[in-house]
mmCIF file of C-alpha atoms and ligand atoms in Angstrom:
data_model
loop_
_atom_site.group_PDB
_atom_site.id
_atom_site.type_symbol
_atom_site.label_atom_id
_atom_site.label_comp_id
_atom_site.label_asym_id
_atom_site.label_seq_id
_atom_site.Cartn_x
_atom_site.Cartn_y
_atom_site.Cartn_z
ATOM 1 C CA UNK A 56 -5.086 8.778 11.373
ATOM 2 C CA UNK A 57 -2.200 10.568 9.611
ATOM 3 C CA UNK A 58 -1.268 8.966 6.280
ATOM 4 C CA UNK A 59 2.347 7.988 5.848
ATOM 5 C CA UNK A 60 3.961 9.712 2.861
ATOM 6 C CA UNK A 61 5.864 7.652 0.371
ATOM 7 C CA UNK A 62 8.669 7.862 -2.103
ATOM 8 C CA UNK A 63 7.750 10.424 -4.895
ATOM 9 C CA UNK A 64 5.976 12.781 -2.414
ATOM 10 C CA UNK A 65 7.953 16.049 -2.468
ATOM 11 C CA UNK A 66 7.713 16.708 1.219
ATOM 12 C CA UNK A 67 10.177 13.735 1.864
ATOM 13 C CA UNK A 68 12.772 15.630 -0.283
ATOM 14 C CA UNK A 69 12.085 19.067 1.233
ATOM 15 C CA UNK A 70 14.325 20.184 4.403
ATOM 16 C CA UNK A 71 11.945 20.653 7.292
ATOM 17 C CA UNK A 72 11.687 23.823 9.308
ATOM 18 C CA UNK A 73 12.299 24.015 13.058
ATOM 19 C CA UNK A 74 9.345 23.717 15.416
ATOM 20 C CA UNK A 75 8.700 27.104 17.075
ATOM 21 C CA UNK A 76 5.753 26.627 19.484
ATOM 22 C CA UNK A 77 5.653 24.178 22.300
ATOM 23 C CA UNK A 78 2.096 24.247 22.515
ATOM 24 C CA UNK A 79 -0.954 22.002 22.603
ATOM 25 C CA UNK A 80 -0.797 21.542 18.767
ATOM 26 C CA UNK A 81 2.805 20.201 18.994
ATOM 27 C CA UNK A 82 1.815 17.721 21.721
ATOM 28 C CA UNK A 83 -1.022 16.304 19.494
ATOM 29 C CA UNK A 84 1.213 16.177 16.661
ATOM 30 C CA UNK A 85 3.556 13.949 18.574
ATOM 31 C CA UNK A 86 0.752 11.696 19.746
ATOM 32 C CA UNK A 87 -0.402 11.412 16.043
ATOM 33 C CA UNK A 88 2.945 10.570 15.092
ATOM 34 C CA UNK A 89 3.171 7.645 17.585
ATOM 35 C CA UNK A 90 -0.294 6.624 16.530
ATOM 36 C CA UNK A 91 0.815 6.486 12.751
ATOM 37 C CA UNK A 92 3.962 4.775 13.492
ATOM 38 C CA UNK A 93 2.524 1.971 15.692
ATOM 39 C CA UNK A 94 -0.291 1.344 13.094
ATOM 40 C CA UNK A 95 2.310 -0.043 10.730
ATOM 41 C CA UNK A 96 4.694 -1.430 13.368
ATOM 42 C CA UNK A 97 7.435 1.287 12.697
ATOM 43 C CA UNK A 98 10.316 2.056 15.029
ATOM 44 C CA UNK A 99 10.809 5.582 14.002
ATOM 45 C CA UNK A 100 8.860 8.308 12.250
ATOM 46 C CA UNK A 101 9.942 11.828 11.292
ATOM 47 C CA UNK A 102 7.431 14.888 10.699
ATOM 48 C CA UNK A 103 7.803 14.975 6.874
ATOM 49 C CA UNK A 104 6.716 11.278 6.724
ATOM 50 C CA UNK A 105 3.133 12.276 7.811
ATOM 51 C CA UNK A 106 3.380 15.609 5.564
ATOM 52 C CA UNK A 107 4.479 17.922 8.348
ATOM 53 C CA UNK A 108 7.764 19.700 7.390
ATOM 54 C CA UNK A 109 8.855 20.278 10.879
ATOM 55 C CA UNK A 110 12.001 19.087 12.609
ATOM 56 C CA UNK A 111 10.856 16.301 14.958
ATOM 57 C CA UNK A 112 10.757 12.665 15.244
ATOM 58 C CA UNK A 113 9.399 9.850 17.458
ATOM 59 C CA UNK A 114 10.893 6.425 18.009
ATOM 60 C CA UNK A 115 10.437 3.159 19.996
ATOM 61 C CA UNK A 116 13.105 0.637 19.369
ATOM 62 C CA UNK A 117 15.171 -1.744 21.550
ATOM 63 C CA UNK A 118 13.137 -0.789 24.608
ATOM 64 C CA UNK A 119 13.780 2.868 24.335
ATOM 65 C CA UNK A 120 10.894 5.235 23.436
ATOM 66 C CA UNK A 121 10.570 8.919 23.044
ATOM 67 C CA UNK A 122 10.496 11.910 20.832
ATOM 68 C CA UNK A 123 12.911 14.717 20.043
ATOM 69 C CA UNK A 124 11.985 18.095 18.874
ATOM 70 C CA UNK A 125 14.555 20.270 16.755
ATOM 71 C CA UNK A 126 17.247 17.569 17.205
ATOM 72 C CA UNK A 127 20.875 18.095 16.454
ATOM 73 C CA UNK A 128 22.864 14.903 15.949
ATOM 74 C CA UNK A 129 26.534 14.476 16.760
ATOM 75 C CA UNK A 130 28.607 11.433 15.935
ATOM 76 C CA UNK A 131 30.411 10.082 18.981
ATOM 77 C CA UNK A 132 31.819 7.005 17.522
ATOM 78 C CA UNK A 133 32.399 7.210 13.655
ATOM 79 C CA UNK A 134 33.303 3.683 13.235
ATOM 80 C CA UNK A 135 30.636 2.377 10.797
ATOM 81 C CA UNK A 136 28.458 -0.596 11.379
ATOM 82 C CA UNK A 137 26.454 -2.182 8.626
ATOM 83 C CA UNK A 138 22.855 -3.580 9.283
ATOM 84 C CA UNK A 139 19.670 -4.045 7.604
ATOM 85 C CA UNK A 140 17.599 -0.819 7.324
ATOM 86 C CA UNK A 141 14.127 0.057 5.885
ATOM 87 C CA UNK A 142 11.835 2.949 5.822
ATOM 88 C CA UNK A 143 8.054 3.347 6.228
ATOM 89 C CA UNK A 144 8.149 5.802 3.354
ATOM 90 C CA UNK A 145 9.871 3.402 1.066
ATOM 91 C CA UNK A 146 7.451 0.460 0.939
ATOM 92 C CA UNK A 147 7.416 -2.341 -1.627
ATOM 93 C CA UNK A 148 4.497 -1.598 -4.030
ATOM 94 C CA UNK A 149 3.235 -5.071 -3.913
ATOM 95 C CA UNK A 150 3.397 -5.906 -0.338
ATOM 96 C CA UNK A 151 3.318 -2.490 1.287
ATOM 97 C CA UNK A 152 6.178 -3.646 3.674
ATOM 98 C CA UNK A 153 9.428 -1.611 3.993
ATOM 99 C CA UNK A 154 12.306 -2.686 1.652
ATOM 100 C CA UNK A 155 15.327 -3.482 3.617
ATOM 101 C CA UNK A 156 18.993 -3.113 2.481
ATOM 102 C CA UNK A 157 22.194 -3.186 4.374
ATOM 103 C CA UNK A 158 23.336 0.515 5.280
ATOM 104 C CA UNK A 159 26.552 1.675 6.836
ATOM 105 C CA UNK A 160 25.995 4.019 9.771
ATOM 106 C CA UNK A 161 28.112 5.511 12.579
ATOM 107 C CA UNK A 162 28.058 3.166 15.615
ATOM 108 C CA UNK A 163 27.536 5.760 18.252
ATOM 109 C CA UNK A 164 25.718 9.127 18.248
ATOM 110 C CA UNK A 165 24.068 11.910 20.588
ATOM 111 C CA UNK A 166 21.040 13.836 19.916
ATOM 112 C CA UNK A 167 20.332 17.070 21.630
ATOM 113 C CA UNK A 168 16.970 18.732 21.399
ATOM 114 C CA UNK A 169 13.627 19.507 23.168
ATOM 115 C CA UNK A 170 10.965 17.407 24.550
ATOM 116 C CA UNK A 171 7.227 18.267 23.952
ATOM 117 C CA UNK A 172 7.251 20.932 26.773
ATOM 118 C CA UNK A 173 10.314 22.613 25.423
ATOM 119 C CA UNK A 174 12.735 21.183 27.868
ATOM 120 C CA UNK A 175 16.159 20.387 26.665
ATOM 121 C CA UNK A 176 17.143 16.867 26.223
ATOM 122 C CA UNK A 177 20.344 14.987 25.247
ATOM 123 C CA UNK A 178 20.316 11.232 24.354
ATOM 124 C CA UNK A 179 23.303 8.989 23.777
ATOM 125 C CA UNK A 180 22.833 6.029 21.553
ATOM 126 C CA UNK A 181 24.634 2.878 20.150
ATOM 127 C CA UNK A 182 23.615 0.208 17.946
ATOM 128 C CA UNK A 183 20.072 0.151 16.397
ATOM 129 C CA UNK A 184 18.974 3.214 18.363
ATOM 130 C CA UNK A 185 21.918 5.166 16.977
ATOM 131 C CA UNK A 186 20.974 3.967 13.576
ATOM 132 C CA UNK A 187 17.459 5.101 13.959
ATOM 133 C CA UNK A 188 18.356 8.584 15.129
ATOM 134 C CA UNK A 189 20.660 8.962 12.080
ATOM 135 C CA UNK A 190 17.705 7.772 9.853
ATOM 136 C CA UNK A 191 15.190 10.188 11.391
ATOM 137 C CA UNK A 192 17.679 13.249 11.303
ATOM 138 C CA UNK A 193 18.329 12.671 7.655
ATOM 139 C CA UNK A 194 14.538 12.687 6.951
ATOM 140 C CA UNK A 195 14.513 16.207 8.437
ATOM 141 C CA UNK A 196 16.923 17.284 5.846
ATOM 142 C CA UNK A 197 15.016 15.697 2.985
ATOM 143 C CA UNK A 198 17.311 12.695 2.783
ATOM 144 C CA UNK A 199 16.413 9.070 2.498
ATOM 145 C CA UNK A 200 18.322 5.757 3.470
ATOM 146 C CA UNK A 201 18.414 5.006 -0.204
ATOM 147 C CA UNK A 202 20.679 7.814 -0.837
ATOM 148 C CA UNK A 203 23.434 6.021 1.308
ATOM 149 C CA UNK A 204 23.219 2.825 -1.090
ATOM 150 C CA UNK A 205 25.384 2.337 -4.111
ATOM 151 C CA UNK A 206 23.513 3.480 -6.952
ATOM 152 C CA UNK A 207 22.604 0.013 -8.495
ATOM 153 C CA UNK A 208 21.247 -1.072 -5.102
ATOM 154 C CA UNK A 209 19.163 2.200 -4.707
ATOM 155 C CA UNK A 210 17.914 1.816 -8.344
ATOM 156 C CA UNK A 211 16.703 -1.569 -7.593
ATOM 157 C CA UNK A 212 14.764 -0.458 -4.463
ATOM 158 C CA UNK A 213 13.328 2.437 -6.566
ATOM 159 C CA UNK A 214 11.931 -0.108 -9.057
ATOM 160 C CA UNK A 215 10.240 -2.148 -6.094
ATOM 161 C CA UNK A 216 8.831 0.930 -4.397
HETATM 162 ZN ZN1 LIG B 598 12.506 6.515 7.207
#
């Protein structure tokens, strides 16, 4: 089982590289990412979170499940919505559970990329799925949801993590 990397691990702050080979190794990696995500009841997981600095993520949220390799995110509806958001890589030190905070995000996005066989895919999302896609794509650029919070809020979370 792949271990989930937490705040302080440099891989979380390193921009990930594109996936180049759509081979058996990639398919196994995707399976392992789902396994690691489900083991902790997560709804999304990006490569860097299991120490793999590659551009891909998996998700299973609001009845929609899948993976995207080399995703490119486009904002379709820039109107921001605020909702509670947490991250498997930012757990509370004592409970081990994600620390939630209200985060403003674009309401509607599209993600273009590839599936595990290298076939192009395009997904449109609103609501919690749109939030998830934005969160996961940021992981691939070495960014975390706490970066979007006002500094005092971010500090409070860092102290608990
Ligand atoms: Zn996260």
